[in-house]
Amino acid sequence: METPLNKDYNATNLTQNIEIELLIEAIYKRYGYDFRNYNKAHLKRRILFRTAALGLNSISELQHKVLHENDFFDLILKDFSINVTEMFRDPGFYATLRREVLPMLRTYPYVKIWLAGCSTGEEVYSFAIMIKEEGLYERTQIYATDFNPISLETARKGIYPISRIKDYTANYQMSEGKQSFSDYYVAHYESVIFNQDLRKNVVFAEHNLVTDSVFAEVHMVICRNVLIYFNKDLQNKVVRLFSESLVKGGFLGLGSKENLMFTDVVEQFTVVDGKEKIYKKKII
Amino acid sequence: MDFEAVVIGSSAGGLKALKTIILGLDKTFSIPIIVVQHMSPHSDSFMSRYFNQLSHLQVKEADEREPVRPSHMYLAPPNYHLLVEEDKTLSLSVEEKVNYARPSIDVLFESAAFAWGSRLIGIVLTGANNDGATGLKKITQAGGLAIIQSPETAEVPIMPISAIDNCPDAIVLKLEDIPLFLNKL
């Protein structure tokens, strides 16, 4: 049905797709952040949201601001980052790590864990708490990385809205937490601040999975709900990076809807828990 | 006209309404169906297993990067938004809730409208919020077909009423008539 209305819509849609491609290219050339292999539907949503929120007439106007206004790109980078995460998201994942994986990591004299795409840090504090309770914290080094420096700044501070604590506490308990969740933070007006000592062994660092390479040999890589934004080529590139970063016998944890099955490295891993998407790199 | 996909959004009372639609479809119906049903973030995959037993369609939870295929029905996984890419594959996102919901109906409908334009049917069913109204409008703007469950046949009429307000041109049908309408396509 080619109604006049529909014809206009199709033309607008085509123009927007061209503008999005140009914007992504402009961001890459100007700032070095490479979103060219990201899934388009999500990016389009974020870009159209920002264009509408600013009252701009077109994505081209947005591109003009990205290229010509110095601080404006920070806002776009925030739009493209996944800032939404929660503490102990998918409690079963954490419970499985406690039962199946941490006992094996305990056999190492020291343990390095890479939390890739740690965003605003909720996952970092969840891991610090879990590892502390499992008696591993003193010999563990956590590398918490993200491509967005502003998210990392939030992560470093460890301050979150008090409104989220009810959900986090429920998640913590379902994750087989061993203490009272309130032991780990101090409430202050509308916020909670997580205890300083939880980040004692955490290094926060900027790292871009798309453009940066291996930076350390680690015993476990956790990267949850990041691969879902990437196309197949980029997914392959990133899981190869994880495989190269892991010691033999090291562990990889992905998001509940992510999978090594159709990637290039599937032969290099065995499945520890298929539901929770926990894998182990083969010894040989 | 050749429709290439059906997207359905449902919330409170949705399980029963979806069941009525599934059981009412002819065995020859093969247009892919993609569903967002609001649910708790900790739900298991009960719904897809249950519907799969009832239906001639292959019913499954959507996987990321999965191509949309005929004779399949895809359900949004709990705690993820479900989107359609313009190459007609599915993708997932954990971005913030939309209309207090993740998965959100608007997110699915809007991306599906981009992907299929006028070859898409959007259906809003029973529910207690406004999710779906904006997305259904986007589907009609793209030339697609909008169907809304009549409020008097909805377990909770708020979502259909809100969709009717936003899309006055939509076809309003009794729940049991929706599968009959789809069978005639």
Tab-separated table of C-alpha atoms in Angstrom:
chain	number	residue	atom	x	y	z
A	1	MET	CA	0.000	0.000	0.000
A	2	GLU	CA	1.808	3.130	-1.217
A	3	THR	CA	-0.316	5.884	0.268
A	4	PRO	CA	1.076	9.447	0.085
A	5	LEU	CA	1.589	9.357	3.852
A	6	ASN	CA	3.488	6.113	3.630
A	7	LYS	CA	5.643	7.398	0.756
A	8	ASP	CA	6.697	10.365	2.864
A	9	TYR	CA	7.474	8.047	5.740
A	10	ASN	CA	9.657	5.824	3.595
A	11	ALA	CA	11.562	8.812	2.249
A	12	THR	CA	12.127	10.178	5.760
A	13	ASN	CA	13.249	6.793	6.988
A	14	LEU	CA	15.741	6.439	4.147
A	15	THR	CA	17.123	9.928	4.791
A	16	GLN	CA	17.451	9.218	8.506
A	17	ASN	CA	19.367	6.024	7.847
A	18	ILE	CA	21.806	7.920	5.633
A	19	GLU	CA	22.209	10.617	8.272
A	20	ILE	CA	22.850	8.008	10.975
A	21	GLU	CA	25.554	6.376	8.888
A	22	LEU	CA	27.195	9.762	8.334
A	23	LEU	CA	26.963	10.654	12.020
A	24	ILE	CA	28.583	7.355	13.059
A	25	GLU	CA	31.352	7.921	10.520
A	26	ALA	CA	31.839	11.508	11.728
A	27	ILE	CA	32.109	10.369	15.355
A	28	TYR	CA	34.678	7.742	14.392
A	29	LYS	CA	36.817	10.167	12.368
A	30	ARG	CA	36.563	13.023	14.850
A	31	TYR	CA	36.670	11.220	18.223
A	32	GLY	CA	37.921	7.669	17.494
A	33	TYR	CA	34.901	5.905	19.009
A	34	ASP	CA	33.849	3.215	16.572
A	35	PHE	CA	30.124	2.433	16.518
A	36	ARG	CA	30.134	1.250	12.905
A	37	ASN	CA	29.594	-2.398	13.863
A	38	TYR	CA	26.925	-1.780	16.462
A	39	ASN	CA	23.380	-2.985	15.839
A	40	LYS	CA	21.541	-0.162	14.162
A	41	ALA	CA	18.082	-0.318	15.742
A	42	HIS	CA	19.376	0.589	19.199
A	43	LEU	CA	21.603	3.414	17.900
A	44	LYS	CA	18.761	4.796	15.822
A	45	ARG	CA	16.517	4.866	18.877
A	46	ARG	CA	19.090	6.742	20.917
A	47	ILE	CA	19.869	9.204	18.118
A	48	LEU	CA	16.205	9.964	17.383
A	49	PHE	CA	15.553	10.370	21.092
A	50	ARG	CA	18.363	12.903	21.447
A	51	THR	CA	17.365	14.761	18.268
A	52	ALA	CA	13.774	15.098	19.529
A	53	ALA	CA	14.797	15.967	23.098
A	54	LEU	CA	16.878	18.891	21.820
A	55	GLY	CA	14.118	20.052	19.476
A	56	LEU	CA	16.363	19.625	16.433
A	57	ASN	CA	14.868	19.264	12.969
A	58	SER	CA	17.179	16.549	11.713
A	59	ILE	CA	20.012	14.206	12.585
A	60	SER	CA	22.221	16.357	10.361
A	61	GLU	CA	21.716	19.200	12.838
A	62	LEU	CA	22.775	16.836	15.594
A	63	GLN	CA	25.882	15.958	13.595
A	64	HIS	CA	26.693	19.649	13.248
A	65	LYS	CA	26.642	20.018	17.022
A	66	VAL	CA	28.743	16.876	17.519
A	67	LEU	CA	31.434	18.213	15.201
A	68	HIS	CA	31.402	21.856	16.212
A	69	GLU	CA	30.517	22.027	19.903
A	70	ASN	CA	33.291	20.807	22.129
A	71	ASP	CA	31.423	19.294	25.064
A	72	PHE	CA	28.453	18.073	23.113
A	73	PHE	CA	29.992	14.728	22.238
A	74	ASP	CA	29.990	13.727	25.931
A	75	LEU	CA	26.215	13.725	25.803
A	76	ILE	CA	26.123	11.522	22.702
A	77	LEU	CA	28.649	9.157	24.227
A	78	LYS	CA	26.385	8.875	27.247
A	79	ASP	CA	23.425	8.126	24.973
A	80	PHE	CA	25.377	5.343	23.279
A	81	SER	CA	26.663	3.876	26.535
A	82	ILE	CA	24.605	1.373	28.400
A	83	ASN	CA	24.272	3.139	31.696
A	84	VAL	CA	21.524	0.930	32.916
A	85	THR	CA	22.663	-1.855	35.084
A	86	GLU	CA	21.789	-3.078	38.534
A	87	MET	CA	23.576	-4.747	41.413
A	88	PHE	CA	23.460	-8.556	41.338
A	89	ARG	CA	21.508	-8.461	38.059
A	90	ASP	CA	20.403	-12.084	37.408
A	91	PRO	CA	21.050	-13.402	40.939
A	92	GLY	CA	21.327	-16.975	39.617
A	93	PHE	CA	24.462	-15.956	37.733
A	94	TYR	CA	26.149	-14.870	40.955
A	95	ALA	CA	24.913	-17.911	42.880
A	96	THR	CA	26.405	-20.175	40.195
A	97	LEU	CA	29.737	-18.337	40.344
A	98	ARG	CA	29.781	-18.815	44.120
A	99	ARG	CA	29.091	-22.524	43.833
A	100	GLU	CA	30.905	-23.582	40.662
A	101	VAL	CA	33.625	-21.078	39.821
A	102	LEU	CA	35.000	-19.322	42.895
A	103	PRO	CA	36.031	-22.621	44.571
A	104	MET	CA	38.304	-23.221	41.564
A	105	LEU	CA	39.669	-19.677	41.554
A	106	ARG	CA	40.517	-20.207	45.228
A	107	THR	CA	43.238	-22.657	44.162
A	108	TYR	CA	45.292	-19.808	42.653
A	109	PRO	CA	47.699	-17.811	44.851
A	110	TYR	CA	46.349	-14.606	43.303
A	111	VAL	CA	43.388	-13.939	41.040
A	112	LYS	CA	42.835	-11.313	38.371
A	113	ILE	CA	39.301	-10.553	37.225
A	114	TRP	CA	38.379	-8.317	34.306
A	115	LEU	CA	34.939	-6.727	34.372
A	116	ALA	CA	34.641	-5.493	30.789
A	117	GLY	CA	32.044	-2.828	30.084
A	118	CYS	CA	31.506	-2.117	33.788
A	119	SER	CA	29.534	1.048	33.048
A	120	THR	CA	28.609	2.915	36.240
A	121	GLY	CA	30.029	0.240	38.546
A	122	GLU	CA	27.037	-1.597	40.020
A	123	GLU	CA	28.528	-4.879	38.823
A	124	VAL	CA	31.940	-3.960	40.267
A	125	TYR	CA	30.595	-3.530	43.796
A	126	SER	CA	28.517	-6.697	43.422
A	127	PHE	CA	31.661	-8.640	42.546
A	128	ALA	CA	33.703	-7.044	45.321
A	129	ILE	CA	31.025	-8.036	47.858
A	130	MET	CA	30.716	-11.588	46.550
A	131	ILE	CA	34.464	-12.157	46.415
A	132	LYS	CA	34.901	-10.757	49.905
A	133	GLU	CA	32.267	-13.142	51.248
A	134	GLU	CA	33.922	-16.056	49.498
A	135	GLY	CA	37.251	-15.234	51.184
A	136	LEU	CA	39.075	-14.279	48.009
A	137	TYR	CA	39.161	-10.529	48.128
A	138	GLU	CA	42.619	-10.036	49.661
A	139	ARG	CA	44.351	-11.840	46.807
A	140	THR	CA	42.146	-10.597	44.009
A	141	GLN	CA	42.783	-7.767	41.596
A	142	ILE	CA	39.732	-6.482	39.730
A	143	TYR	CA	40.157	-4.547	36.494
A	144	ALA	CA	36.953	-2.615	35.843
A	145	THR	CA	36.905	-1.081	32.386
A	146	ASP	CA	34.544	0.912	30.232
A	147	PHE	CA	34.904	3.129	27.166
A	148	ASN	CA	33.024	5.995	28.755
A	149	PRO	CA	35.137	8.098	31.173
A	150	ILE	CA	32.031	9.672	32.689
A	151	SER	CA	30.522	6.273	33.566
A	152	LEU	CA	33.855	5.286	35.106
A	153	GLU	CA	33.825	8.402	37.261
A	154	THR	CA	30.430	7.347	38.649
A	155	ALA	CA	31.775	3.837	39.173
A	156	ARG	CA	34.744	5.146	41.146
A	157	LYS	CA	32.511	7.127	43.470
A	158	GLY	CA	30.227	4.191	44.299
A	159	ILE	CA	27.248	6.447	45.070
A	160	TYR	CA	23.817	5.272	43.949
A	161	PRO	CA	20.224	6.407	44.467
A	162	ILE	CA	18.663	4.995	47.609
A	163	SER	CA	15.524	4.209	45.604
A	164	ARG	CA	17.297	1.256	43.984
A	165	ILE	CA	18.388	-0.380	47.238
A	166	LYS	CA	15.209	-2.377	47.760
A	167	ASP	CA	15.666	-4.183	44.419
A	168	TYR	CA	19.402	-4.609	44.975
A	169	THR	CA	18.841	-6.109	48.407
A	170	ALA	CA	16.375	-8.632	46.996
A	171	ASN	CA	18.838	-9.505	44.216
A	172	TYR	CA	21.670	-9.851	46.749
A	173	GLN	CA	19.662	-12.257	48.864
A	174	MET	CA	18.680	-14.361	45.844
A	175	SER	CA	22.351	-14.463	44.825
A	176	GLU	CA	23.043	-16.404	48.046
A	177	GLY	CA	24.596	-13.419	49.802
A	178	LYS	CA	25.912	-14.307	53.219
A	179	GLN	CA	25.434	-11.154	55.236
A	180	SER	CA	23.073	-8.259	55.566
A	181	PHE	CA	23.317	-6.133	52.411
A	182	SER	CA	23.174	-2.953	54.491
A	183	ASP	CA	26.595	-3.833	55.955
A	184	TYR	CA	28.149	-2.672	52.705
A	185	TYR	CA	26.888	0.873	52.382
A	186	VAL	CA	26.027	4.002	54.322
A	187	ALA	CA	22.819	5.873	53.520
A	188	HIS	CA	23.094	9.614	53.151
A	189	TYR	CA	19.941	11.579	52.274
A	190	GLU	CA	18.738	10.203	48.911
A	191	SER	CA	21.918	8.250	48.210
A	192	VAL	CA	23.911	5.325	49.460
A	193	ILE	CA	27.704	5.237	49.435
A	194	PHE	CA	29.392	1.872	49.173
A	195	ASN	CA	32.226	1.154	51.596
A	196	GLN	CA	35.675	2.370	50.585
A	197	ASP	CA	37.347	-0.975	51.239
A	198	LEU	CA	35.238	-2.608	48.495
A	199	ARG	CA	37.264	-0.742	45.867
A	200	LYS	CA	40.636	-1.219	47.539
A	201	ASN	CA	41.637	-3.876	44.998
A	202	VAL	CA	39.817	-2.400	42.019
A	203	VAL	CA	41.562	-0.598	39.171
A	204	PHE	CA	39.163	1.486	37.087
A	205	ALA	CA	40.452	2.136	33.577
A	206	GLU	CA	39.274	3.332	30.196
A	207	HIS	CA	39.285	0.512	27.681
A	208	ASN	CA	37.372	0.259	24.421
A	209	LEU	CA	36.542	-3.312	23.434
A	210	VAL	CA	36.149	-2.263	19.811
A	211	THR	CA	39.463	-0.507	19.305
A	212	ASP	CA	41.778	-1.532	22.186
A	213	SER	CA	43.646	-4.808	22.677
A	214	VAL	CA	44.669	-7.231	25.437
A	215	PHE	CA	46.086	-5.414	28.479
A	216	ALA	CA	46.519	-8.172	31.072
A	217	GLU	CA	46.365	-11.911	31.577
A	218	VAL	CA	43.370	-12.684	33.762
A	219	HIS	CA	41.662	-15.674	35.399
A	220	MET	CA	38.120	-14.543	34.721
A	221	VAL	CA	36.452	-12.177	32.265
A	222	ILE	CA	32.937	-10.934	32.921
A	223	CYS	CA	31.218	-9.072	30.112
A	224	ARG	CA	27.455	-9.031	30.411
A	225	ASN	CA	24.971	-7.481	28.010
A	226	VAL	CA	27.573	-5.757	25.894
A	227	LEU	CA	27.832	-8.238	23.011
A	228	ILE	CA	24.080	-7.895	22.357
A	229	TYR	CA	24.788	-4.463	20.862
A	230	PHE	CA	27.396	-5.740	18.387
A	231	ASN	CA	27.078	-7.310	14.955
A	232	LYS	CA	28.535	-10.753	14.322
A	233	ASP	CA	31.970	-9.569	13.149
A	234	LEU	CA	32.446	-7.368	16.159
A	235	GLN	CA	31.211	-10.079	18.520
A	236	ASN	CA	33.841	-12.405	17.087
A	237	LYS	CA	36.566	-9.836	17.460
A	238	VAL	CA	35.668	-9.188	21.093
A	239	VAL	CA	35.333	-12.827	22.183
A	240	ARG	CA	38.742	-13.493	20.587
A	241	LEU	CA	40.100	-10.671	22.723
A	242	PHE	CA	38.601	-12.319	25.816
A	243	SER	CA	40.030	-15.694	24.896
A	244	GLU	CA	43.492	-14.195	24.396
A	245	SER	CA	43.252	-12.434	27.770
A	246	LEU	CA	42.346	-15.574	29.722
A	247	VAL	CA	44.796	-18.032	31.279
A	248	LYS	CA	44.226	-21.647	30.316
A	249	GLY	CA	41.428	-22.912	32.545
A	250	GLY	CA	40.173	-19.338	33.033
A	251	PHE	CA	36.474	-18.445	33.096
A	252	LEU	CA	34.251	-16.286	30.919
A	253	GLY	CA	30.816	-15.034	32.036
A	254	LEU	CA	28.367	-13.494	29.547
A	255	GLY	CA	24.851	-12.066	29.780
A	256	SER	CA	21.919	-14.470	29.987
A	257	LYS	CA	20.981	-13.965	26.330
A	258	GLU	CA	24.549	-14.031	25.003
A	259	ASN	CA	26.324	-17.066	23.695
A	260	LEU	CA	29.662	-18.371	22.468
A	261	MET	CA	27.917	-20.946	20.326
A	262	PHE	CA	28.068	-19.143	17.002
A	263	THR	CA	31.423	-17.432	17.504
A	264	ASP	CA	34.925	-18.281	16.273
A	265	VAL	CA	36.178	-19.269	19.742
A	266	VAL	CA	33.528	-21.863	20.592
A	267	GLU	CA	36.085	-24.693	20.229
A	268	GLN	CA	38.378	-23.067	22.782
A	269	PHE	CA	35.864	-23.271	25.640
A	270	THR	CA	33.781	-25.784	27.569
A	271	VAL	CA	30.417	-24.931	29.088
A	272	VAL	CA	30.341	-24.634	32.879
A	273	ASP	CA	26.700	-23.557	33.072
A	274	GLY	CA	24.649	-23.232	29.901
A	275	LYS	CA	21.793	-21.285	31.440
A	276	GLU	CA	23.984	-18.730	33.195
A	277	LYS	CA	26.362	-18.542	30.194
A	278	ILE	CA	29.523	-19.379	32.117
A	279	TYR	CA	32.379	-20.889	30.093
A	280	LYS	CA	35.835	-22.276	30.857
A	281	LYS	CA	38.810	-21.934	28.552
A	282	LYS	CA	40.241	-25.341	27.734
A	283	ILE	CA	43.602	-26.351	29.180
A	284	ILE	CA	44.865	-27.633	25.842
B	1	MET	CA	-1.909	-7.236	0.639
B	2	ASP	CA	1.148	-9.135	1.787
B	3	PHE	CA	1.909	-8.599	5.427
B	4	GLU	CA	5.327	-9.794	6.542
B	5	ALA	CA	5.020	-9.654	10.313
B	6	VAL	CA	2.646	-9.197	13.239
B	7	VAL	CA	3.755	-7.499	16.457
B	8	ILE	CA	1.654	-7.852	19.602
B	9	GLY	CA	1.873	-5.973	22.896
B	10	SER	CA	0.100	-7.139	26.037
B	11	SER	CA	0.318	-6.584	29.761
B	12	ALA	CA	-2.019	-7.430	32.647
B	13	GLY	CA	-4.313	-10.261	31.492
B	14	GLY	CA	-2.106	-10.838	28.472
B	15	LEU	CA	-1.369	-14.513	28.991
B	16	LYS	CA	-5.048	-15.425	28.573
B	17	ALA	CA	-5.575	-13.022	25.672
B	18	LEU	CA	-2.525	-14.320	23.821
B	19	LYS	CA	-3.718	-17.868	24.362
B	20	THR	CA	-7.084	-17.013	22.763
B	21	ILE	CA	-5.316	-15.579	19.724
B	22	ILE	CA	-2.926	-18.493	19.359
B	23	LEU	CA	-5.692	-21.090	19.597
B	24	GLY	CA	-7.834	-19.153	17.113
B	25	LEU	CA	-5.246	-19.083	14.332
B	26	ASP	CA	-5.641	-21.445	11.366
B	27	LYS	CA	-2.991	-24.138	11.007
B	28	THR	CA	-2.021	-22.495	7.722
B	29	PHE	CA	-1.226	-19.138	9.331
B	30	SER	CA	2.511	-18.592	8.876
B	31	ILE	CA	3.243	-14.874	9.176
B	32	PRO	CA	5.867	-14.394	11.912
B	33	ILE	CA	4.526	-13.011	15.192
B	34	ILE	CA	6.639	-11.056	17.668
B	35	VAL	CA	5.297	-10.467	21.168
B	36	VAL	CA	6.091	-8.231	24.111
B	37	GLN	CA	4.226	-9.385	27.208
B	38	HIS	CA	5.059	-7.392	30.356
B	39	MET	CA	6.395	-9.627	33.116
B	40	SER	CA	8.616	-9.781	36.162
B	41	PRO	CA	12.347	-9.495	35.416
B	42	HIS	CA	12.863	-12.818	37.194
B	43	SER	CA	10.353	-14.827	35.135
B	44	ASP	CA	11.524	-18.073	33.616
B	45	SER	CA	10.733	-19.278	30.110
B	46	PHE	CA	7.429	-20.874	31.137
B	47	MET	CA	5.371	-18.797	28.708
B	48	SER	CA	7.276	-19.797	25.575
B	49	ARG	CA	7.188	-23.495	26.513
B	50	TYR	CA	3.469	-23.303	27.285
B	51	PHE	CA	2.556	-21.511	24.052
B	52	ASN	CA	4.789	-23.810	22.046
B	53	GLN	CA	2.753	-26.791	23.224
B	54	LEU	CA	-0.513	-25.057	22.280
B	55	SER	CA	0.395	-23.731	18.875
B	56	HIS	CA	1.260	-25.002	15.422
B	57	LEU	CA	3.760	-22.149	15.340
B	58	GLN	CA	7.290	-22.617	16.650
B	59	VAL	CA	7.134	-20.475	19.802
B	60	LYS	CA	10.395	-19.389	21.426
B	61	GLU	CA	12.088	-16.700	23.447
B	62	ALA	CA	13.875	-14.319	21.082
B	63	ASP	CA	17.639	-14.675	20.765
B	64	GLU	CA	19.896	-11.820	19.788
B	65	ARG	CA	20.785	-11.633	16.077
B	66	GLU	CA	18.118	-14.197	15.229
B	67	PRO	CA	16.489	-13.858	11.782
B	68	VAL	CA	12.696	-13.538	11.838
B	69	ARG	CA	11.240	-16.573	10.093
B	70	PRO	CA	7.768	-17.653	8.942
B	71	SER	CA	5.714	-19.958	11.183
B	72	HIS	CA	7.574	-18.678	14.236
B	73	MET	CA	6.413	-16.726	17.239
B	74	TYR	CA	9.047	-14.844	19.213
B	75	LEU	CA	8.608	-13.632	22.797
B	76	ALA	CA	10.686	-10.852	24.346
B	77	PRO	CA	12.886	-12.287	27.131
B	78	PRO	CA	12.236	-10.939	30.640
B	79	ASN	CA	14.242	-7.812	31.537
B	80	TYR	CA	15.335	-7.097	27.924
B	81	HIS	CA	13.903	-4.799	25.288
B	82	LEU	CA	13.297	-6.577	21.981
B	83	LEU	CA	13.998	-4.700	18.741
B	84	VAL	CA	13.822	-5.544	15.046
B	85	GLU	CA	16.764	-4.553	12.867
B	86	GLU	CA	16.068	-3.316	9.359
B	87	ASP	CA	17.610	-6.523	7.992
B	88	LYS	CA	14.772	-8.347	9.838
B	89	THR	CA	16.892	-9.869	12.544
B	90	LEU	CA	16.068	-9.479	16.227
B	91	SER	CA	18.218	-7.634	18.718
B	92	LEU	CA	18.085	-7.089	22.471
B	93	SER	CA	18.875	-4.170	24.713
B	94	VAL	CA	19.072	-3.480	28.439
B	95	GLU	CA	18.635	0.269	28.151
B	96	GLU	CA	16.388	2.005	30.683
B	97	LYS	CA	12.765	1.035	31.066
B	98	VAL	CA	10.299	2.720	28.726
B	99	ASN	CA	6.815	3.368	30.181
B	100	TYR	CA	8.133	1.667	33.346
B	101	ALA	CA	8.559	-1.513	31.345
B	102	ARG	CA	11.426	-3.654	30.058
B	103	PRO	CA	10.553	-5.183	27.640
B	104	SER	CA	8.557	-2.240	26.331
B	105	ILE	CA	5.910	-2.538	23.617
B	106	ASP	CA	6.735	0.898	22.185
B	107	VAL	CA	10.382	-0.098	21.666
B	108	LEU	CA	9.395	-3.213	19.702
B	109	PHE	CA	6.668	-1.484	17.670
B	110	GLU	CA	8.796	1.500	16.699
B	111	SER	CA	11.715	-0.596	15.482
B	112	ALA	CA	9.356	-3.004	13.682
B	113	ALA	CA	7.729	-0.055	11.900
B	114	PHE	CA	11.158	0.982	10.599
B	115	ALA	CA	11.865	-2.565	9.470
B	116	TRP	CA	8.576	-3.458	7.767
B	117	GLY	CA	6.803	-0.168	7.039
B	118	SER	CA	3.373	-0.831	5.518
B	119	ARG	CA	3.836	-4.606	5.632
B	120	LEU	CA	3.388	-4.733	9.389
B	121	ILE	CA	0.394	-5.363	11.645
B	122	GLY	CA	0.493	-4.059	15.223
B	123	ILE	CA	-1.905	-5.325	17.880
B	124	VAL	CA	-2.447	-3.855	21.343
B	125	LEU	CA	-4.163	-6.113	23.874
B	126	THR	CA	-5.247	-5.919	27.510
B	127	GLY	CA	-3.130	-4.021	30.041
B	128	ALA	CA	-3.008	-1.490	32.842
B	129	ASN	CA	-0.698	1.200	31.438
B	130	ASN	CA	-0.023	3.282	28.315
B	131	ASP	CA	2.720	1.237	26.721
B	132	GLY	CA	2.073	0.492	23.045
B	133	ALA	CA	0.028	3.606	22.237
B	134	THR	CA	2.978	5.568	20.858
B	135	GLY	CA	4.406	2.583	19.018
B	136	LEU	CA	1.078	1.716	17.418
B	137	LYS	CA	0.836	5.261	16.111
B	138	LYS	CA	4.281	4.860	14.551
B	139	ILE	CA	3.066	1.702	12.811
B	140	THR	CA	0.109	3.546	11.271
B	141	GLN	CA	2.376	6.427	10.216
B	142	ALA	CA	4.513	3.899	8.384
B	143	GLY	CA	1.409	2.699	6.543
B	144	GLY	CA	1.015	-0.446	8.615
B	145	LEU	CA	-2.206	-1.821	10.054
B	146	ALA	CA	-3.213	-1.151	13.662
B	147	ILE	CA	-5.560	-3.436	15.605
B	148	ILE	CA	-6.722	-2.870	19.175
B	149	GLN	CA	-8.584	-5.272	21.427
B	150	SER	CA	-11.962	-3.719	22.260
B	151	PRO	CA	-11.795	-2.390	25.834
B	152	GLU	CA	-14.975	-4.229	26.864
B	153	THR	CA	-13.368	-7.585	25.990
B	154	ALA	CA	-10.108	-6.703	27.755
B	155	GLU	CA	-9.382	-7.990	31.237
B	156	VAL	CA	-7.840	-4.576	31.950
B	157	PRO	CA	-9.053	-1.911	29.476
B	158	ILE	CA	-6.544	0.898	30.169
B	159	MET	CA	-3.996	-0.052	27.513
B	160	PRO	CA	-6.560	-0.515	24.708
B	161	ILE	CA	-8.294	2.771	25.621
B	162	SER	CA	-5.013	4.630	25.590
B	163	ALA	CA	-4.120	3.078	22.204
B	164	ILE	CA	-7.522	4.044	20.755
B	165	ASP	CA	-7.029	7.642	21.949
B	166	ASN	CA	-3.669	7.780	20.235
B	167	CYS	CA	-4.671	5.908	17.057
B	168	PRO	CA	-8.302	6.780	16.259
B	169	ASP	CA	-8.013	5.073	12.866
B	170	ALA	CA	-7.103	1.687	14.291
B	171	ILE	CA	-9.412	-1.286	13.833
B	172	VAL	CA	-11.021	-2.196	17.150
B	173	LEU	CA	-11.947	-5.864	17.463
B	174	LYS	CA	-13.328	-8.193	20.104
B	175	LEU	CA	-10.598	-10.487	21.364
B	176	GLU	CA	-12.048	-13.609	19.726
B	177	ASP	CA	-12.375	-11.776	16.397
B	178	ILE	CA	-8.675	-10.864	16.234
B	179	PRO	CA	-7.482	-14.361	15.158
B	180	LEU	CA	-10.382	-14.602	12.677
B	181	PHE	CA	-9.274	-11.299	11.159
B	182	LEU	CA	-5.674	-12.526	10.931
B	183	ASN	CA	-6.786	-15.795	9.313
B	184	LYS	CA	-8.400	-13.856	6.459
B	185	LEU	CA	-5.232	-11.993	5.497
